[in-house]
PDB file of C-alpha atoms in Angstrom:
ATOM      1  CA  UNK A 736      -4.113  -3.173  17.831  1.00  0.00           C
ATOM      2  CA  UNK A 737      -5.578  -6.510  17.963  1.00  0.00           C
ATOM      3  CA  UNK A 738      -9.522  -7.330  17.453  1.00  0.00           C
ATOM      4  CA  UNK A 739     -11.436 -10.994  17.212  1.00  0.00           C
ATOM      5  CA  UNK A 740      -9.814 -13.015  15.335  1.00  0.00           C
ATOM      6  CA  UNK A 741     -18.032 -16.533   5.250  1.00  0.00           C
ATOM      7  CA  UNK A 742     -19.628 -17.850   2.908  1.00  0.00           C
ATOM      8  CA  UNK A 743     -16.887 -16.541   0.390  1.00  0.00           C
ATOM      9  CA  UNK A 744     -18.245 -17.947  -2.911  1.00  0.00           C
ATOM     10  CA  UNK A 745     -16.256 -15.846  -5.214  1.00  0.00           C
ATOM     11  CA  UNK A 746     -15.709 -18.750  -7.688  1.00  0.00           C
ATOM     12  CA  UNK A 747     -11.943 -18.003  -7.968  1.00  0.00           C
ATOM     13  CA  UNK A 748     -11.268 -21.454  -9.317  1.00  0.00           C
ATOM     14  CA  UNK A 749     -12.570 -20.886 -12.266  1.00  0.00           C
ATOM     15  CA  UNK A 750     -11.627 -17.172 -12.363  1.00  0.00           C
ATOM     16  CA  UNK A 751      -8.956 -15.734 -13.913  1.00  0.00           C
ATOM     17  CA  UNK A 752      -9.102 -12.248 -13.348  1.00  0.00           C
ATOM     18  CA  UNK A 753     -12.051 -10.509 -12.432  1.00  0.00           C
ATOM     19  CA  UNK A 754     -12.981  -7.255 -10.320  1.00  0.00           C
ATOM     20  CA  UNK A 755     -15.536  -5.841  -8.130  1.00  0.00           C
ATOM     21  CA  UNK A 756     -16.112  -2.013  -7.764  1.00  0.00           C
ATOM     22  CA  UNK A 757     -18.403  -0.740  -5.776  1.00  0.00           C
ATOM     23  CA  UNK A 758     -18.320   2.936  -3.470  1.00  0.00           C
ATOM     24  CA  UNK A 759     -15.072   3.628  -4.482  1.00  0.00           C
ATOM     25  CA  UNK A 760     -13.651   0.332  -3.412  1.00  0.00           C
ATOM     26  CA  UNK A 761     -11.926  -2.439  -5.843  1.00  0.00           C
ATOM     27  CA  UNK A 762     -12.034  -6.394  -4.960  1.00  0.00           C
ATOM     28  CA  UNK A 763      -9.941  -8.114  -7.771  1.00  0.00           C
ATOM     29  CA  UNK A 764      -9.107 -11.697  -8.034  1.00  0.00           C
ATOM     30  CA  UNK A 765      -5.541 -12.243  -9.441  1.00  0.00           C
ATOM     31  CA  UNK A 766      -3.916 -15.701 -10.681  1.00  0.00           C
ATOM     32  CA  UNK A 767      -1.005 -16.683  -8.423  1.00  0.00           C
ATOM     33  CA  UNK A 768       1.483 -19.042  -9.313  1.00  0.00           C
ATOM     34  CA  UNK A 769       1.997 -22.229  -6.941  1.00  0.00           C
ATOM     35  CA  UNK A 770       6.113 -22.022  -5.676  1.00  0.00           C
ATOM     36  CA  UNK A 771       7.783 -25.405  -6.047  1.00  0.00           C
ATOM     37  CA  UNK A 772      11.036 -26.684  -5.673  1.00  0.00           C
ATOM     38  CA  UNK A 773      11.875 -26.018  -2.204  1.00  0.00           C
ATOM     39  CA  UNK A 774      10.691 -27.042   1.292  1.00  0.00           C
ATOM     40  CA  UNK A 775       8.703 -23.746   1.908  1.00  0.00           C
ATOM     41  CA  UNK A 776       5.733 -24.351  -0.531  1.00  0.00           C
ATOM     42  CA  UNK A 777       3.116 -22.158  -0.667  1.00  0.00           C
ATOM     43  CA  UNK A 778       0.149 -24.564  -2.612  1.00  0.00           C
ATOM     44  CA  UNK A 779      -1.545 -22.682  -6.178  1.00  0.00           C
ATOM     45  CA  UNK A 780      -4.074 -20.444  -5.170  1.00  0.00           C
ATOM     46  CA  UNK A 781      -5.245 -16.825  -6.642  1.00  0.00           C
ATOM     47  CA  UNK A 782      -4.653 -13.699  -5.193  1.00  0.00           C
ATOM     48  CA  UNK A 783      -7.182 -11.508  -4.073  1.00  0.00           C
ATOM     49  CA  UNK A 784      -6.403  -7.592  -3.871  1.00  0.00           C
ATOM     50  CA  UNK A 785      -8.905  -5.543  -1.823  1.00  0.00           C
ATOM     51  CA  UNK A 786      -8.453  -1.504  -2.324  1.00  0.00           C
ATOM     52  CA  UNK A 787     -10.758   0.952  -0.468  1.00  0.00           C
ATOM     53  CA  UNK A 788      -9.812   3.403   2.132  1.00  0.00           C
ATOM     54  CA  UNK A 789      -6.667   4.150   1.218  1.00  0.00           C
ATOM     55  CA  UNK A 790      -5.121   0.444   2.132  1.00  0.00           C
ATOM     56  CA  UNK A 791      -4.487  -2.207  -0.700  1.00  0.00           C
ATOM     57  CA  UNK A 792      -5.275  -5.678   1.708  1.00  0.00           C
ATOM     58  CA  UNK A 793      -3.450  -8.642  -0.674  1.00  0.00           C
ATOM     59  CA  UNK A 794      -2.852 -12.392   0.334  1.00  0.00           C
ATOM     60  CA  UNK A 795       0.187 -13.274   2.574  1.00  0.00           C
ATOM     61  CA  UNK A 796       3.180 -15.018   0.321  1.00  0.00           C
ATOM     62  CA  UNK A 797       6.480 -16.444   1.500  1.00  0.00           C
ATOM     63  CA  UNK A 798       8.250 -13.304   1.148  1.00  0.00           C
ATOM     64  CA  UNK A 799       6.459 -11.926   4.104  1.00  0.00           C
ATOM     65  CA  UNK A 800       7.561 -14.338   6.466  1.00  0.00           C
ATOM     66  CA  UNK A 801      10.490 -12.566   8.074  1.00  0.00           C
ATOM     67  CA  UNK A 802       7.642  -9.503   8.549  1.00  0.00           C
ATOM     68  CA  UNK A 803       5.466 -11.298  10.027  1.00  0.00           C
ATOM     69  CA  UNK A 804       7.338 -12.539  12.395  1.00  0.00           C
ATOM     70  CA  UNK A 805       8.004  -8.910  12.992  1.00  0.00           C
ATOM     71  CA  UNK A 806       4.137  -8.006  13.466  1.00  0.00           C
ATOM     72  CA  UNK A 807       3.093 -11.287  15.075  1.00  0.00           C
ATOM     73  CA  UNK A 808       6.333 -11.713  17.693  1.00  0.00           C
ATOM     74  CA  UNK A 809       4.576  -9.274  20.317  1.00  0.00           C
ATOM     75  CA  UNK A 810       3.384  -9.499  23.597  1.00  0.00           C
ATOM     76  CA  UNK A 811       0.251  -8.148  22.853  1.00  0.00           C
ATOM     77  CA  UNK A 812      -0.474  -9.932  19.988  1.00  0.00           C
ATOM     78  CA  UNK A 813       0.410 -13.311  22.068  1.00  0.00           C
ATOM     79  CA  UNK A 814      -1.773 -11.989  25.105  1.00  0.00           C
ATOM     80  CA  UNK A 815      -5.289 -11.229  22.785  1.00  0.00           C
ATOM     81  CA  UNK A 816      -4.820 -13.899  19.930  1.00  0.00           C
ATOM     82  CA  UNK A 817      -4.537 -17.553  19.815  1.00  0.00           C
ATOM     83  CA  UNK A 818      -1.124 -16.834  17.641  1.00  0.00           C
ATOM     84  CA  UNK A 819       2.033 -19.083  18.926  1.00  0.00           C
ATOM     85  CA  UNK A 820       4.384 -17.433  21.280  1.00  0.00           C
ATOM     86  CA  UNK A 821       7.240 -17.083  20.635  1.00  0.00           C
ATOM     87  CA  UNK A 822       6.402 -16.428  17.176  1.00  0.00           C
ATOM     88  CA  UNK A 823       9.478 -17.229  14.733  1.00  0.00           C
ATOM     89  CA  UNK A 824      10.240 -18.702  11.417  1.00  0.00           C
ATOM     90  CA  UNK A 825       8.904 -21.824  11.817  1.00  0.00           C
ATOM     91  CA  UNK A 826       5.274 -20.533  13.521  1.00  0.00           C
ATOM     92  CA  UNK A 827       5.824 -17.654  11.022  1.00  0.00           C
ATOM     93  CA  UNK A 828       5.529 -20.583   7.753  1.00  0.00           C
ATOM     94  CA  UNK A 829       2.675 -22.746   9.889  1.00  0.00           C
ATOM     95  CA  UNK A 830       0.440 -19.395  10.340  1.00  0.00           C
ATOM     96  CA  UNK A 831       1.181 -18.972   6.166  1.00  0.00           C
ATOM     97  CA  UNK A 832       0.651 -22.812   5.243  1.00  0.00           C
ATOM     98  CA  UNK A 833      -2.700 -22.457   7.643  1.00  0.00           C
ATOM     99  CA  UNK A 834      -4.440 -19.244   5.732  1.00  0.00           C
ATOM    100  CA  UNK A 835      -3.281 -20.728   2.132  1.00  0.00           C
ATOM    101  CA  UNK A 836      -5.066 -23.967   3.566  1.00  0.00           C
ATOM    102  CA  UNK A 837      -8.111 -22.182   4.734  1.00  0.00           C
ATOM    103  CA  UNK A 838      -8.430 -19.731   1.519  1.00  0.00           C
ATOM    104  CA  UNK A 839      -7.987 -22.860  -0.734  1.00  0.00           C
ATOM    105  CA  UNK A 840     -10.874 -24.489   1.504  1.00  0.00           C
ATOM    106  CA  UNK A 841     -12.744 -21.208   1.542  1.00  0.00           C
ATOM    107  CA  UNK A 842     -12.794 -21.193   5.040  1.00  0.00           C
ATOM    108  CA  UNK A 843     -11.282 -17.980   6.006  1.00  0.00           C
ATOM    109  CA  UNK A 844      -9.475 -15.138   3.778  1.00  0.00           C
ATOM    110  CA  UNK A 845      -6.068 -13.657   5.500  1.00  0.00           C
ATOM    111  CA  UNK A 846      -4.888 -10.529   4.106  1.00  0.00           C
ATOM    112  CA  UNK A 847      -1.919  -8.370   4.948  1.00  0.00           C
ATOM    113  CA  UNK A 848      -2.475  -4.681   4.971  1.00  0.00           C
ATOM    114  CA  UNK A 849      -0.494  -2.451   3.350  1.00  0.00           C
ATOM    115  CA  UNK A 850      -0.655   0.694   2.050  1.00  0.00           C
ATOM    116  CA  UNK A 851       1.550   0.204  -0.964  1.00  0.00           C
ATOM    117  CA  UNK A 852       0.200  -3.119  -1.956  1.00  0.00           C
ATOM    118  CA  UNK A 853       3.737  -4.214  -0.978  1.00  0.00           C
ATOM    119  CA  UNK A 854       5.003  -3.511   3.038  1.00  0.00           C
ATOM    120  CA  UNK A 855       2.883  -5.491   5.443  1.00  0.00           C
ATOM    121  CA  UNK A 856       1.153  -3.110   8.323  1.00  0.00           C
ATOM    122  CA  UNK A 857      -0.613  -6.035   9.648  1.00  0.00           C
ATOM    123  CA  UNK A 858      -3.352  -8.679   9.248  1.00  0.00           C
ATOM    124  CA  UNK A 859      -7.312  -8.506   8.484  1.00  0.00           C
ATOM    125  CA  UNK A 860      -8.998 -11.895   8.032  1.00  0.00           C
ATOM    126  CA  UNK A 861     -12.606 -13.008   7.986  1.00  0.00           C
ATOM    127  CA  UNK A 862     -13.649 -16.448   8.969  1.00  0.00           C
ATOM    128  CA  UNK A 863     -16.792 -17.926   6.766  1.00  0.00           C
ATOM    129  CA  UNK A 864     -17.452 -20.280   9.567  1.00  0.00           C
ATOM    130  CA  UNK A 865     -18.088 -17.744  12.211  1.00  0.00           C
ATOM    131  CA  UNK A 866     -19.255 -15.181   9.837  1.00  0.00           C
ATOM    132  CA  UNK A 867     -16.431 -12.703  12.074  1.00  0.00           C
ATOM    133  CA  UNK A 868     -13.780 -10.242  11.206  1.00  0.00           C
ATOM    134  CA  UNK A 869     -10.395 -10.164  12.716  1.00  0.00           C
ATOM    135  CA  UNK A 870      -7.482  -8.248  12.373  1.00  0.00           C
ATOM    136  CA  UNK A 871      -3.859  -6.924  14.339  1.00  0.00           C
ATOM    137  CA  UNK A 872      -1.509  -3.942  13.636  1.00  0.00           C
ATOM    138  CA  UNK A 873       2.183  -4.153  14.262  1.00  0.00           C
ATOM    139  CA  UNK A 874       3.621  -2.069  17.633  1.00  0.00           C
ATOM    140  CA  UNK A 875       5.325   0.206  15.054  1.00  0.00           C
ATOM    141  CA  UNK A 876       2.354   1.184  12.557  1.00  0.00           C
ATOM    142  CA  UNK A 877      -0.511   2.114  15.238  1.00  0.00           C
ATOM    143  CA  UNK A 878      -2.086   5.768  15.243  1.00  0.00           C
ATOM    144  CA  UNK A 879      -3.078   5.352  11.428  1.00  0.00           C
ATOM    145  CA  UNK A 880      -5.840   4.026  11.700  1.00  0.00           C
ATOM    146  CA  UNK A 881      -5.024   1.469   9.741  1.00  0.00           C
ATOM    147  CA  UNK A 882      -7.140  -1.025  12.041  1.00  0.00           C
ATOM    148  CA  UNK A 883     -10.412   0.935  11.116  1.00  0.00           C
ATOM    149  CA  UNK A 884      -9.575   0.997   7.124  1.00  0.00           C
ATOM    150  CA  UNK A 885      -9.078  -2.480   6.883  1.00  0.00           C
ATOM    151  CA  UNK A 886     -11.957  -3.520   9.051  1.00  0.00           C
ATOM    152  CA  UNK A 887     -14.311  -0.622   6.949  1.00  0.00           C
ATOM    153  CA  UNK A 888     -12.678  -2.345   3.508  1.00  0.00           C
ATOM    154  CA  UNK A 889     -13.407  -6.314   4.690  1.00  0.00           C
ATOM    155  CA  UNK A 890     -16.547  -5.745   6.162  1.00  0.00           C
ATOM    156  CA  UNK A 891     -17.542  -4.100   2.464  1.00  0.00           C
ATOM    157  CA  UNK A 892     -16.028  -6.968   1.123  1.00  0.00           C
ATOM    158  CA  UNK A 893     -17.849  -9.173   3.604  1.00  0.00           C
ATOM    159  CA  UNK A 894     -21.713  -7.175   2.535  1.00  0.00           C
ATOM    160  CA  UNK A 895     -21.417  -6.531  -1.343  1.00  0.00           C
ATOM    161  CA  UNK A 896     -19.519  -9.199  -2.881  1.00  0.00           C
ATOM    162  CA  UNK A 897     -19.670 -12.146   0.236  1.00  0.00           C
ATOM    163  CA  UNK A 898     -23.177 -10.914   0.462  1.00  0.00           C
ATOM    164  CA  UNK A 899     -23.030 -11.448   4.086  1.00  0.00           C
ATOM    165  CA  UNK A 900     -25.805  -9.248   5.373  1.00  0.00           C
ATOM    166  CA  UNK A 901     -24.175  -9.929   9.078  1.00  0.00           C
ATOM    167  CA  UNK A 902     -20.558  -9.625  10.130  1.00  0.00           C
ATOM    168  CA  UNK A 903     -19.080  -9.669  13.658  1.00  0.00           C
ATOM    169  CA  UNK A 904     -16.523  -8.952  15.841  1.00  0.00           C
ATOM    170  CA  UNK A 905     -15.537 -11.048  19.200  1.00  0.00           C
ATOM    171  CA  UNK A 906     -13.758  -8.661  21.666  1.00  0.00           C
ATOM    172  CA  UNK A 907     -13.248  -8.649  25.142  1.00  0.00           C
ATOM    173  CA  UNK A 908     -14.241  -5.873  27.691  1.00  0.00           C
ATOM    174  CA  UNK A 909     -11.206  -5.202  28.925  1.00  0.00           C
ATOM    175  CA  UNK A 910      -9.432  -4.414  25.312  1.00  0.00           C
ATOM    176  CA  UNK A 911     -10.923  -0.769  24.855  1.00  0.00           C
ATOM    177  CA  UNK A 912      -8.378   0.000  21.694  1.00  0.00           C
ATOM    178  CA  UNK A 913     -10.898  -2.487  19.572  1.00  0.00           C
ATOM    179  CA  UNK A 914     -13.474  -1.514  20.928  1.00  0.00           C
ATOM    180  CA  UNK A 915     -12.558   2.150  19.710  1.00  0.00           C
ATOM    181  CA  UNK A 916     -12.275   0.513  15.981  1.00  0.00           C
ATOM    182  CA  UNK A 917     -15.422  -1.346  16.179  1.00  0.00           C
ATOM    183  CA  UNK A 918     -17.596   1.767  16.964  1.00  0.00           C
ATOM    184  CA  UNK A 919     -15.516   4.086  14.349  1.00  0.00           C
ATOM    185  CA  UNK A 920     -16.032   1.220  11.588  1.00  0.00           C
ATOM    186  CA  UNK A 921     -20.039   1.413  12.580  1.00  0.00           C
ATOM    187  CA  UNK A 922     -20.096  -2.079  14.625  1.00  0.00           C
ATOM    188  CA  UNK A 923     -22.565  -2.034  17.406  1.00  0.00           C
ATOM    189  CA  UNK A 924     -23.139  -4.032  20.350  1.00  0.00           C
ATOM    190  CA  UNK A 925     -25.133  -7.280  19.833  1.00  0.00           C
ATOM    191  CA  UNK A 926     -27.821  -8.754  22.008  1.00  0.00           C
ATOM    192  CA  UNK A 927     -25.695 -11.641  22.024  1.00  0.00           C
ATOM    193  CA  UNK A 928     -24.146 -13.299  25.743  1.00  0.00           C
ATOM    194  CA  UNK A 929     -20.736 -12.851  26.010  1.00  0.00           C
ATOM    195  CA  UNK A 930     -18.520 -16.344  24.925  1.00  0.00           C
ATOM    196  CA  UNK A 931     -16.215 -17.370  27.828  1.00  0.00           C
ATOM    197  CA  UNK A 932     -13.206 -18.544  26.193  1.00  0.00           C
ATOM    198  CA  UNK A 933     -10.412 -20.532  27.643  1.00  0.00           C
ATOM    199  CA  UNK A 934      -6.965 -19.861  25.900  1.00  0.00           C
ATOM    200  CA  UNK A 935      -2.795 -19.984  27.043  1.00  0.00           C
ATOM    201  CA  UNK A 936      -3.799 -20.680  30.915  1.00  0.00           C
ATOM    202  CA  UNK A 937      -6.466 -17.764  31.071  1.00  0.00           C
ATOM    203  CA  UNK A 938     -10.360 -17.584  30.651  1.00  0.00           C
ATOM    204  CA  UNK A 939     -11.919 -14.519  29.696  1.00  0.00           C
ATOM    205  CA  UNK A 940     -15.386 -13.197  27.861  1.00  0.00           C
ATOM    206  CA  UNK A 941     -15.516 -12.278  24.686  1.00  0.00           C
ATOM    207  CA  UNK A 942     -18.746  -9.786  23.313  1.00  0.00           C
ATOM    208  CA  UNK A 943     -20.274  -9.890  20.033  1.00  0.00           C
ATOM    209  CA  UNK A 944     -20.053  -6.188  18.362  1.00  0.00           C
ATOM    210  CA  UNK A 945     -22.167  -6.830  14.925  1.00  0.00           C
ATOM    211  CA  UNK A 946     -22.453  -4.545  11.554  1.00  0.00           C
ATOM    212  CA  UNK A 947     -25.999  -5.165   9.421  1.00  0.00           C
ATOM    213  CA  UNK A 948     -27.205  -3.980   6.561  1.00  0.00           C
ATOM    214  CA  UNK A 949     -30.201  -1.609   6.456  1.00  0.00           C
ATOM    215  CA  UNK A 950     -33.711  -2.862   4.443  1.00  0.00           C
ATOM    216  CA  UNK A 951     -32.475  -0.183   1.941  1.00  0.00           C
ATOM    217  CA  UNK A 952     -28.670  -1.656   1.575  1.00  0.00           C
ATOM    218  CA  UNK A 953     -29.350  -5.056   0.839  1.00  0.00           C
ATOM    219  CA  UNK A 954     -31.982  -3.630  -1.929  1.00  0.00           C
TER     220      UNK A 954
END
């Protein structure tokens, strides 16, 4: 299950710990340590934990690089996402230097999804400088609807503690599966034109799907 791949001011620099509850869901900000010492380096960063929905989302660390190759090594994962194909080892520790980059930058936030807060399911990310969601399930974990839980727990995320009164998601017309997810996690169809994308030798359009807050939401 793959869908489109904010202002996140969270002030986790000079957090230490710190949570968020709101309807049943907890966003915590944990310190991580930096790993040293060895040529796959993960830079100092802090962890955030999202739990709603029965799915604890955490930050990617290099113990997850053999399962991610797993998840991300897929034809249909290659065919929908910009992801490298093949994707080994070395694209596996790129793709993890990248989102540690990006969080430390607060440009985008990649989370695995788990259930446990341990076994990696798949990816949800969201992307301040689009203001969209994305996220993909591993072959062997669809049916759980684990793509609709983690897009319902980022895009609260994303509204009560981003304070994004907007999110999107970019899919194309052809990829019904996300559209399923989009319409079961409340998304709608925006007014926007389709963007016509070129990507790995093919062009294709991708549509806007959108989630708001009401008048009453945003208080």
């Amino acid at each position: 299950m793959m869908g489109s791949s904010l202002e996140w001011s969270i002030r986790a620099e000079r957090v230490v710990s710190r949570g968020w509850i709101r309807s049943g869901a907890l966003f915590e900000v944990r310190p991580q340590s930096a790993i040293s010492g060895q040529n796959d380096v993960v830079m100092n960063t802090y962890s955030l934990r999202l739990t709603a929905h029965g799915l604890v989302l955490r930050a990617w660390t290099n113990d997850d690089l053999a399962v991610m190759q797993e998840l991300f090594d897929d034809p249909d994962v290659a065919y929908r996402t910009p992801l490298e194909s093949p994707f080994g080892r070395t694209a596996a520790l790129r793709y993890l230097h990248s989102a540690q980059q990006a969080r430390h930058a607060n440009d985008r936030i990649h989370l695995a999804i788990t259930t446990d807060g341990h076994q990696a399911l798949g990816e949800v990310l969201l992307n301040r400088a689009t203001g969209s969601i994305g996220y993909i399930v591993g072959a062997a974990h669809r049916g759980q609807r684990l793509a609709v839980r983690a897009l319902r727990t980022m895009t609260e995320f994303a509204h009560t503690t981003v304070a994004l009164p907007r999110v999107i998601l970019e899919i194309e017309p052809d990829n019904h599966p996300s559209i399923a997810v989009a319409r079961s996690a409340g998304f709608c169809p925006s007014s926007s034109a389709p963007e016509t994308v070129t990507d790995k030798g093919r062009t294709y359009d991708m549509l806007t799907w959108e989630h708001t807050l009401t008048t009453a939401e945003r208080g």
